[in-house]
PDB file of C-alpha atoms in Angstrom:
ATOM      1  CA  UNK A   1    -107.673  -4.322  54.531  1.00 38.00           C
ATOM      2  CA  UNK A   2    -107.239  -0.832  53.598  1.00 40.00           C
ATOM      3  CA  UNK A   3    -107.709   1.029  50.582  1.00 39.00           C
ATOM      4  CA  UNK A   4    -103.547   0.915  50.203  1.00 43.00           C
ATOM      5  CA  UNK A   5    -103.347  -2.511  50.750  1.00 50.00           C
ATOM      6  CA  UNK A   6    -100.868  -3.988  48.895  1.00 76.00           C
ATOM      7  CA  UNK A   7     -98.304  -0.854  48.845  1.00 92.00           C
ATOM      8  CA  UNK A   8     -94.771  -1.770  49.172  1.00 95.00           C
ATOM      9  CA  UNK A   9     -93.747  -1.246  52.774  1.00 96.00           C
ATOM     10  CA  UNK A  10     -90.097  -2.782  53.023  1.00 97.00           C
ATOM     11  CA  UNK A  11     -87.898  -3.026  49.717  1.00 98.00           C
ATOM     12  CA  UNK A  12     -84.121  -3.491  49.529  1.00 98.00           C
ATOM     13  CA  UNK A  13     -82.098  -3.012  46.892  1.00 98.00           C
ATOM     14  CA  UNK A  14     -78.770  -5.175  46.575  1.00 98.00           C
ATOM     15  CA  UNK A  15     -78.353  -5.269  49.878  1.00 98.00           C
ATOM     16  CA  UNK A  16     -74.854  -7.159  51.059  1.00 98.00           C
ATOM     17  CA  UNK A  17     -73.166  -7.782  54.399  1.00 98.00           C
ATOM     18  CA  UNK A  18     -69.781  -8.919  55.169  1.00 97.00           C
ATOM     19  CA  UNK A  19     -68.093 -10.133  58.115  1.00 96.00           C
ATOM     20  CA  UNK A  20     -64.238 -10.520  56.851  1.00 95.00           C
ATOM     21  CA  UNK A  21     -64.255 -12.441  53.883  1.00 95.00           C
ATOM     22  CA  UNK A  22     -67.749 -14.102  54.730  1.00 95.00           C
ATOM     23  CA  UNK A  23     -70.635 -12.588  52.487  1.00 97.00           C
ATOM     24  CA  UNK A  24     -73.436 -13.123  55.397  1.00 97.00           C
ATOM     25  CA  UNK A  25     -76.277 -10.983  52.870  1.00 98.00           C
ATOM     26  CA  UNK A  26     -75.502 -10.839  49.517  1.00 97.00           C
ATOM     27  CA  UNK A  27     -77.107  -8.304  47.229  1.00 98.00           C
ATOM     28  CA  UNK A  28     -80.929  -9.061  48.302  1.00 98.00           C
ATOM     29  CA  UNK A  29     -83.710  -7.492  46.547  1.00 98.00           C
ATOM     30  CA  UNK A  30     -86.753  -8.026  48.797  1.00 98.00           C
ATOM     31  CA  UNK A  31     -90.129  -6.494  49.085  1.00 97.00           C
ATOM     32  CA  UNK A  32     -92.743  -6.519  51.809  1.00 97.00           C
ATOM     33  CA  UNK A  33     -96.532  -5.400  51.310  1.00 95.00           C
ATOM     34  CA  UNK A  34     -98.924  -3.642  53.732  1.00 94.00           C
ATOM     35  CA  UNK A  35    -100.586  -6.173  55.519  1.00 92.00           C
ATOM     36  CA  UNK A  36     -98.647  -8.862  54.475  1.00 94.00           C
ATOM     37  CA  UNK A  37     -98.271 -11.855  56.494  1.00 94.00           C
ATOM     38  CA  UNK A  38     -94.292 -12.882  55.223  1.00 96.00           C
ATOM     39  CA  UNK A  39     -91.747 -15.301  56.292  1.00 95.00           C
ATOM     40  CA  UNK A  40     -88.267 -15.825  55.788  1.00 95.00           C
ATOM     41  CA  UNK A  41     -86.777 -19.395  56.713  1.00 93.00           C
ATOM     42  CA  UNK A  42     -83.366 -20.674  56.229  1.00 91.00           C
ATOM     43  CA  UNK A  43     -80.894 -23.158  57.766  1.00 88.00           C
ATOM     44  CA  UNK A  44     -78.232 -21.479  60.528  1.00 86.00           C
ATOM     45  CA  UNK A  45     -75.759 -19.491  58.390  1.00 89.00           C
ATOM     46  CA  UNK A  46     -78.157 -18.915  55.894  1.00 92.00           C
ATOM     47  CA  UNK A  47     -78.284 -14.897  56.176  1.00 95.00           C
ATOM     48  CA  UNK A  48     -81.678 -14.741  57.316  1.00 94.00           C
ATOM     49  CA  UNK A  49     -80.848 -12.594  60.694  1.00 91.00           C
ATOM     50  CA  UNK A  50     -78.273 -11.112  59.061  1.00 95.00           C
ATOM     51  CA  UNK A  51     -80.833  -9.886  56.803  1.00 96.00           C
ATOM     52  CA  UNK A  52     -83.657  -9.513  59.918  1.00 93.00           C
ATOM     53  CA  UNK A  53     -80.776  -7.075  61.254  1.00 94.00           C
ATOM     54  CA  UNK A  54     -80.277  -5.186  58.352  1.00 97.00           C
ATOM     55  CA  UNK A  55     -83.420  -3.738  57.785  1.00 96.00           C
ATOM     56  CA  UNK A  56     -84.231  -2.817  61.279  1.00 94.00           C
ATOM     57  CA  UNK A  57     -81.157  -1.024  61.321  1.00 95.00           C
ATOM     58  CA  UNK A  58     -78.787  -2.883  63.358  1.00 94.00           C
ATOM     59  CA  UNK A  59     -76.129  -3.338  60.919  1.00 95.00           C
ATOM     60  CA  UNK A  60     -75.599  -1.212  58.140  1.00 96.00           C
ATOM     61  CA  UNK A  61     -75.120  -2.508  54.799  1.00 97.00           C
ATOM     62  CA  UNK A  62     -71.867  -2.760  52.855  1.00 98.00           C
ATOM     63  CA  UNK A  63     -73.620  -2.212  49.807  1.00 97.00           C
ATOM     64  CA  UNK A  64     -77.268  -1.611  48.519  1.00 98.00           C
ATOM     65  CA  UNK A  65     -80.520   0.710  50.120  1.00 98.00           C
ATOM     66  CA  UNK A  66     -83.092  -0.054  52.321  1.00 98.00           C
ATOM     67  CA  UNK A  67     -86.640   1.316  51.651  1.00 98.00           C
ATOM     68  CA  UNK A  68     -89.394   1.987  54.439  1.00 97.00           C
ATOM     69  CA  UNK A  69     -92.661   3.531  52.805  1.00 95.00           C
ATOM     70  CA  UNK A  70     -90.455   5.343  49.980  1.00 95.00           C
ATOM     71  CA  UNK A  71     -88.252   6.566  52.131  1.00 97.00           C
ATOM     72  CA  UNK A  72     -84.415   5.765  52.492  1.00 98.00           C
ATOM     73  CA  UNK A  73     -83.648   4.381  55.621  1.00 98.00           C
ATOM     74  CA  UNK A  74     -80.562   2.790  54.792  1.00 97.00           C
ATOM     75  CA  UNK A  75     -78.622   4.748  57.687  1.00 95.00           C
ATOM     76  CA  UNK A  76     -81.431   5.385  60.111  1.00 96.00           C
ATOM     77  CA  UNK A  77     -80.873   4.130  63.630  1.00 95.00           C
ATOM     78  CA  UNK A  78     -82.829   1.313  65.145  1.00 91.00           C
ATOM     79  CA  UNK A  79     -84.636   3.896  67.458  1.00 88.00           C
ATOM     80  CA  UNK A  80     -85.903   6.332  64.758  1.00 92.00           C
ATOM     81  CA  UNK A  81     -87.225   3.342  62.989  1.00 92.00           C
ATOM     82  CA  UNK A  82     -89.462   2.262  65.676  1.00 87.00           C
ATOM     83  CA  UNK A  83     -90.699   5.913  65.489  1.00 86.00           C
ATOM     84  CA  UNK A  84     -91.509   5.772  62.277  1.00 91.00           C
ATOM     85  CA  UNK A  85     -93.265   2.078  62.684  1.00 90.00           C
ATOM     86  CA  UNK A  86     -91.120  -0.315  62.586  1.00 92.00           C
ATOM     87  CA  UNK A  87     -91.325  -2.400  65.732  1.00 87.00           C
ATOM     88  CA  UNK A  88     -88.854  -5.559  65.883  1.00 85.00           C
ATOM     89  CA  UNK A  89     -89.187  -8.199  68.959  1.00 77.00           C
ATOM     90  CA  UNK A  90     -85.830 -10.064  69.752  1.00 62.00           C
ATOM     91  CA  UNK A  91     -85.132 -14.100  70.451  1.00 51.00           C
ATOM     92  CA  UNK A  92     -84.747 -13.517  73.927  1.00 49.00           C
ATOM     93  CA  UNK A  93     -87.692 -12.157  75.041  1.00 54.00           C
ATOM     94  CA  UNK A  94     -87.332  -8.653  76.495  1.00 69.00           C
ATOM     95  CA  UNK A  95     -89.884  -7.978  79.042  1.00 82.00           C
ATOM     96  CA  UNK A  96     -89.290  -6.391  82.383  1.00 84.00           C
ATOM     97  CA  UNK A  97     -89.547  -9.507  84.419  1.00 88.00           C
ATOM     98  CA  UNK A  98     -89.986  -8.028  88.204  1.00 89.00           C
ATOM     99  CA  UNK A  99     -92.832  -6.275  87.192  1.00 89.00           C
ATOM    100  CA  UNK A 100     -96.331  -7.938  86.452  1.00 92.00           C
ATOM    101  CA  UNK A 101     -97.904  -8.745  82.831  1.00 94.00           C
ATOM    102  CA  UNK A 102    -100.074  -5.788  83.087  1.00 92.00           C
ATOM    103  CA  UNK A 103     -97.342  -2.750  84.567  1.00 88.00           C
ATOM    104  CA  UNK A 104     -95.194  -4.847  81.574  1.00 89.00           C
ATOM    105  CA  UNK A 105     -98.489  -3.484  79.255  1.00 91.00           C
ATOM    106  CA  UNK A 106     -98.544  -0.286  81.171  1.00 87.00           C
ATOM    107  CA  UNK A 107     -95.171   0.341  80.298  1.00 83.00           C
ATOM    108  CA  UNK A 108     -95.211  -0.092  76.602  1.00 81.00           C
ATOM    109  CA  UNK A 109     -98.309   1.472  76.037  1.00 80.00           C
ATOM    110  CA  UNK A 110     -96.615   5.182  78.000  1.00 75.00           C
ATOM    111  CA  UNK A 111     -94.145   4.770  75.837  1.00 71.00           C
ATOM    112  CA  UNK A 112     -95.915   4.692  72.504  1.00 66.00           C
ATOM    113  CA  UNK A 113     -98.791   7.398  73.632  1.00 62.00           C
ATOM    114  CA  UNK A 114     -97.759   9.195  75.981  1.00 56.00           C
ATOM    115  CA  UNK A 115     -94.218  10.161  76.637  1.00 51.00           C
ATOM    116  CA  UNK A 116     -90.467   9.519  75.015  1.00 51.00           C
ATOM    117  CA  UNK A 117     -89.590   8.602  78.552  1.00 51.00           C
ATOM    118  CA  UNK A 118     -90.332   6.113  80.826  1.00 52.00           C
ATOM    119  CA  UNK A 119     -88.954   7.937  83.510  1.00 54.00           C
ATOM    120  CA  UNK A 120     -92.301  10.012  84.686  1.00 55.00           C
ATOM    121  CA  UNK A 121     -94.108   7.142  84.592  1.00 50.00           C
ATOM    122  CA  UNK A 122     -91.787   5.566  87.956  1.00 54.00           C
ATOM    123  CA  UNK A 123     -92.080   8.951  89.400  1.00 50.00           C
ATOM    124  CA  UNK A 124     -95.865   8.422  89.799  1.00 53.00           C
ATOM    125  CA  UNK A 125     -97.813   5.063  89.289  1.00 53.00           C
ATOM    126  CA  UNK A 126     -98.617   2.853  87.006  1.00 55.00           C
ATOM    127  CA  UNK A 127    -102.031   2.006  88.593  1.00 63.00           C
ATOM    128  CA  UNK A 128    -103.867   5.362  86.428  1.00 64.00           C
ATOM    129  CA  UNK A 129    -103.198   3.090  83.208  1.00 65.00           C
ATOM    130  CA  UNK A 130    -103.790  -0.177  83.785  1.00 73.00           C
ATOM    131  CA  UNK A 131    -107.719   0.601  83.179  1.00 68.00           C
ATOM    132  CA  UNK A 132    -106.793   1.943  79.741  1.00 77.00           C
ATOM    133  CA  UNK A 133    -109.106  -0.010  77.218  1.00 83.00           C
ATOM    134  CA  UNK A 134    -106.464  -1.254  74.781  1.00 84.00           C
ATOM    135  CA  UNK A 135    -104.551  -2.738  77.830  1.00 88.00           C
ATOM    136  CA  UNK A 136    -107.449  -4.598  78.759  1.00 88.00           C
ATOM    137  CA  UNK A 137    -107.986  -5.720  75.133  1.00 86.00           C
ATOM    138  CA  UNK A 138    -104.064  -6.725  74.321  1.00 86.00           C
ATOM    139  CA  UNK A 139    -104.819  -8.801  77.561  1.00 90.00           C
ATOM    140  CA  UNK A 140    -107.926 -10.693  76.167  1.00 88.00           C
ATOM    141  CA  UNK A 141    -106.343 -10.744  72.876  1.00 84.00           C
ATOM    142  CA  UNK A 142    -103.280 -12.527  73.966  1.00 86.00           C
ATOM    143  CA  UNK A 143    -104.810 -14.415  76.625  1.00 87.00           C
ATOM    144  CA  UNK A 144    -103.133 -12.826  79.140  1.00 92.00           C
ATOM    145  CA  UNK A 145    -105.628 -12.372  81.972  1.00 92.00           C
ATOM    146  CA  UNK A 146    -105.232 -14.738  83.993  1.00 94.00           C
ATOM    147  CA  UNK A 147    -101.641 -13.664  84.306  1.00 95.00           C
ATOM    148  CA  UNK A 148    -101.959  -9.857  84.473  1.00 93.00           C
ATOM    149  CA  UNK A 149    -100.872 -10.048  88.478  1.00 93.00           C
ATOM    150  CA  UNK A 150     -97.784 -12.527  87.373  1.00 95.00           C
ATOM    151  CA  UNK A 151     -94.465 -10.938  87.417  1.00 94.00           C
ATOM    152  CA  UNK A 152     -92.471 -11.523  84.326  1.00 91.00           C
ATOM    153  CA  UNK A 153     -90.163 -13.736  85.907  1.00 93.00           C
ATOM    154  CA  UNK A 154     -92.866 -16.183  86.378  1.00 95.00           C
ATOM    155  CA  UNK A 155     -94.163 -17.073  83.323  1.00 93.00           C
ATOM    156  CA  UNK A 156     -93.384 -20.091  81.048  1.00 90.00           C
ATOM    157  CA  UNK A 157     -91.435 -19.125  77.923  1.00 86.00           C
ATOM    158  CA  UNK A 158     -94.899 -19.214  75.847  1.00 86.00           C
ATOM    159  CA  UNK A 159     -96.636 -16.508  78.043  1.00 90.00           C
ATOM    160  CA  UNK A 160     -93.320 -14.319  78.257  1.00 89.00           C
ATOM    161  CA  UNK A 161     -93.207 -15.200  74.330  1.00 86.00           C
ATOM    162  CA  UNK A 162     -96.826 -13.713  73.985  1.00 87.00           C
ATOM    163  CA  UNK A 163     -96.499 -10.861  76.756  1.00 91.00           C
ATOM    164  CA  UNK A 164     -93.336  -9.620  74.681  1.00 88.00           C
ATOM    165  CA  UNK A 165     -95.704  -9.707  70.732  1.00 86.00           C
ATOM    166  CA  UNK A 166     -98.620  -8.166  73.169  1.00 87.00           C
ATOM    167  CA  UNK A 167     -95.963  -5.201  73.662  1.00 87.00           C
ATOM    168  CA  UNK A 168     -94.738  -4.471  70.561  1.00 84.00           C
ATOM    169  CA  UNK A 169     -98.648  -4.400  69.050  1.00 82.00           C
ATOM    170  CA  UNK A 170     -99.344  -2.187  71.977  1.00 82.00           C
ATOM    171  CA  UNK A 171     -96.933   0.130  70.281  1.00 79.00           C
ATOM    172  CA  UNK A 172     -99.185  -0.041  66.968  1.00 79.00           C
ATOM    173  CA  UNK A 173     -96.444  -0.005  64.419  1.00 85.00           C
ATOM    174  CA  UNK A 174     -97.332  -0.519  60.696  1.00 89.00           C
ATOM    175  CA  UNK A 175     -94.902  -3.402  60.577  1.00 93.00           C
ATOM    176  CA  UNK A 176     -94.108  -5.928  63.406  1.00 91.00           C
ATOM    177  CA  UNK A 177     -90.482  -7.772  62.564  1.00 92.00           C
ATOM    178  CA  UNK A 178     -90.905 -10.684  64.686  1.00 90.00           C
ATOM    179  CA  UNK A 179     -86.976 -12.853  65.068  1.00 87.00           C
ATOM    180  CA  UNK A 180     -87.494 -16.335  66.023  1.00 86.00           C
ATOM    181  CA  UNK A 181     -90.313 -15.920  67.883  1.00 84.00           C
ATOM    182  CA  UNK A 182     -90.738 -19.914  68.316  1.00 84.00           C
ATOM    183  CA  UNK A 183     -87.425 -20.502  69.446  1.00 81.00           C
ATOM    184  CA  UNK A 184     -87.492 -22.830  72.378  1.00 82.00           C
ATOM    185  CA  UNK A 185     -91.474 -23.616  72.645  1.00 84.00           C
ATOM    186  CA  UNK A 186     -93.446 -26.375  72.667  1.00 85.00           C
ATOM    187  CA  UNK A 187     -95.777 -27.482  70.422  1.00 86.00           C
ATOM    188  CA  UNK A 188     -98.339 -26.195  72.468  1.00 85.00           C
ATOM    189  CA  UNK A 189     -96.755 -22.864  72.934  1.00 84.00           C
ATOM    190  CA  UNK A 190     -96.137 -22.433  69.343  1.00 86.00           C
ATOM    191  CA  UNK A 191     -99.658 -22.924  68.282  1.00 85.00           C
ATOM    192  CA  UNK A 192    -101.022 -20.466  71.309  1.00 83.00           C
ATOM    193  CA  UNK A 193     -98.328 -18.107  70.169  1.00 83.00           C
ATOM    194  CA  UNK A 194     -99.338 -18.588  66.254  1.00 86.00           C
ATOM    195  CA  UNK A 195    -103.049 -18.226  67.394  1.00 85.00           C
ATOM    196  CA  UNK A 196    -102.906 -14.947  68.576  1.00 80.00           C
ATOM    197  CA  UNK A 197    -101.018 -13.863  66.380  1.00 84.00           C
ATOM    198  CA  UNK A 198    -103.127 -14.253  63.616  1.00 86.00           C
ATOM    199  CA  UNK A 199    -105.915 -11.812  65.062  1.00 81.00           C
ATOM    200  CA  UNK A 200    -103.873  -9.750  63.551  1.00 80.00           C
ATOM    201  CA  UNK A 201    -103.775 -10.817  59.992  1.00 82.00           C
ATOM    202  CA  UNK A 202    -105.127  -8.196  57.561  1.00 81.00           C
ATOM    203  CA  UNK A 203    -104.591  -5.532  60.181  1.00 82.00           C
ATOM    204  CA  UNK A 204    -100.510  -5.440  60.179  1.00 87.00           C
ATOM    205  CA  UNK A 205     -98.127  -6.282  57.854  1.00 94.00           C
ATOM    206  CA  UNK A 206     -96.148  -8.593  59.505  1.00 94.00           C
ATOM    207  CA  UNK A 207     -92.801 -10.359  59.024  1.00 95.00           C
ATOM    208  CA  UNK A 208     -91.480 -13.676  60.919  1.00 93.00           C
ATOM    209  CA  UNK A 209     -88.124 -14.882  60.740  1.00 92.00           C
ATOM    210  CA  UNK A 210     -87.825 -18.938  61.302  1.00 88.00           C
ATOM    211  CA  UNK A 211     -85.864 -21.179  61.186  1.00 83.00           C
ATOM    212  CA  UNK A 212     -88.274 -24.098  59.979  1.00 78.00           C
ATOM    213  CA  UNK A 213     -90.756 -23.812  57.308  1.00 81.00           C
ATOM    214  CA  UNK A 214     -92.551 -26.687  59.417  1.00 85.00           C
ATOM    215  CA  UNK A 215     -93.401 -23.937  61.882  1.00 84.00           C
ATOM    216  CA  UNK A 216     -94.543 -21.153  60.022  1.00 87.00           C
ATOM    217  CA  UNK A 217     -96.248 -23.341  56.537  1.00 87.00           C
ATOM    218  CA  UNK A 218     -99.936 -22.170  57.704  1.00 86.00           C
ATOM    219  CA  UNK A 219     -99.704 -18.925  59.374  1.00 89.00           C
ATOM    220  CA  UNK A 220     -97.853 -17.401  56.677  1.00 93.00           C
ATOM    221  CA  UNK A 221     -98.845 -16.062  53.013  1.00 92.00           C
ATOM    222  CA  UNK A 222     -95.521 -15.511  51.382  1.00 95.00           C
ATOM    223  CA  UNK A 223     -92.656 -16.857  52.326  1.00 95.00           C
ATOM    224  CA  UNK A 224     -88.767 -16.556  51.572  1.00 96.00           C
ATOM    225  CA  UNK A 225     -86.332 -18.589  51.758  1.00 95.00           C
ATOM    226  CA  UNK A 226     -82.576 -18.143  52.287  1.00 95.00           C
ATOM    227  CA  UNK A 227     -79.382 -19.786  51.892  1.00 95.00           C
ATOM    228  CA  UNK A 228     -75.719 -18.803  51.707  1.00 95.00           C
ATOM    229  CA  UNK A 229     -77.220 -15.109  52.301  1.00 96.00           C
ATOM    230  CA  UNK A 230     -79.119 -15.197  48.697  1.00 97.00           C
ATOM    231  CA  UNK A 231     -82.721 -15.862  48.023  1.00 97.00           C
ATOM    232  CA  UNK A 232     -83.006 -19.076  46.815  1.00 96.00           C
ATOM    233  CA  UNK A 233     -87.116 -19.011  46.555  1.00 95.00           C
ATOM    234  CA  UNK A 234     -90.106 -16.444  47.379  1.00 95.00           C
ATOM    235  CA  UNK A 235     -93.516 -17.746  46.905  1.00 94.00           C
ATOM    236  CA  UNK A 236     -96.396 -19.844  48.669  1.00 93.00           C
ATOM    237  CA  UNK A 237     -94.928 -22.751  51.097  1.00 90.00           C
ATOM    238  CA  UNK A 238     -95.675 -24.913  48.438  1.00 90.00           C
ATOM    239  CA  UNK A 239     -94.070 -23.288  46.029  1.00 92.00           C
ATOM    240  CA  UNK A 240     -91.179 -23.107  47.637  1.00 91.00           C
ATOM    241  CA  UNK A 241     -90.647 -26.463  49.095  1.00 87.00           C
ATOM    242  CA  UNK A 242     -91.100 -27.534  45.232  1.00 90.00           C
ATOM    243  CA  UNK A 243     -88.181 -25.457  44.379  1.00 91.00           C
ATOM    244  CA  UNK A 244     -85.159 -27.280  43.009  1.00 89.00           C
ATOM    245  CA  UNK A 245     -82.679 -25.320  45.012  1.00 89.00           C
ATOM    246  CA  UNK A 246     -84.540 -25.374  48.100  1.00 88.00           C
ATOM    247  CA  UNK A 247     -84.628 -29.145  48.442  1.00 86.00           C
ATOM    248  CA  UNK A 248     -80.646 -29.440  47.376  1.00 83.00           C
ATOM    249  CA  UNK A 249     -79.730 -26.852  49.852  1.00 77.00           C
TER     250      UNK A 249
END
């Protein structure tokens, strides 16, 4: 880890959300670390992607702030967030499924080194890039080479699951805000998905929203958990699943 390991990354303060008369988020305090490995679980309706949406900026609060690195993001777009870090993947995976795994890498890795746009990079080719070291590494990492000449459109939910994480760490944000990533795998899938993923603990704070605490119980270090859009319990898996609250709700 480094030196400011440990920093607070992500705090909110109060933060509420209503829809009508339903309270979705109401009046979190939350705080994530650098290099933490966090996860918030929660039944449906329990606020939890309310929440996830909140503090990567696609809904703004009602009430309360929203902290990134001291700084008051509460009204900063979704897009200036990313530029300042943040990088959020979606539960529908959002990869560019007539191209191949690799132009999929090519593409993400433009975009976070060398240009705004992805517009120059159709005007030309994509070939010049696909040598670049850290594409060949976010391949090997994820275990993606075998499929690097797949289009998108091709792969099983797990490898599109893995091709979309392998994308947003391309980006090298100091926070990946992962929604749901398991949604819809197997068994299988989930561990291959958890696997790589934790090559990166230590090196990125991280944040997983689930909707089981089955799922994310050994991959995670802190977890959260939601219902009727409070915090009912923060603390080790086993902590939590102890909680009185937790195991009435």
């Amino acid at each position: 880890m480094n030196a400011d390991a440990g920093a607070e990354i992500i705090k909110t303060e109060n933060v509420t959300k209503r829809f009508g008369e339903l309270v979705a988020v109401d009046h979190v305090n939350y705080v994530l670390r650098e290099n933490e490995v966090a996860g918030i679980v929660g039944s449906n309706g329990a606020g939890k992607t309310t929440f996830f949406n909140l503090v990567t900026g696609y809904y703004p609060p009602d009430e309360g702030t929203i902290w990134y690195k001291g700084e008051d993001i509460t009204h900063v777009s979704p897009e200036k967030r990313v530029d300042m870090g943040m990088m959020r993947t979606f539960q529908l995976t959002s990869t560019f499924d007539n191209l191949t795994v690799i132009d999929n890498l090519v593409l993400s890795f433009y975009r976070a080194h060398r240009s705004a746009s992805l517009f120059p990079l159709f005007l030309t080719t994509r070939k010049r890039y696909r040598g670049e070291e850290k594409i060949a590494e976010s391949l090997e990492t994820f275990e993606l080479q075998n499929e690097s000449n797949k289009q998108g459109k091709h792969l099983s939910l797990g490898q599109k699951r893995r091709l979309e994480i392998a994308m947003a760490i391309l980006a090298e944000p100091r926070v990946l805000l992962l929604d749901e990533p398991l949604a819809g795998l197997a068994d299988l899938e989930i561990k291959e998905v958890l696997g790589v993923l934790s090559k990166h603990i230590g090196k990125q704070t991280i944040l997983i929203v689930e909707h089981k605490i089955s799922k994310v119980e050994d991959f995670v270090e802190r977890l959260t958990v939601m219902h009727d859009g409070r915090i009912i319990a923060d603390g080790s898996c086993e902590e939590c699943l102890r909680a009185p609250e937790v195991r009435r709700s």
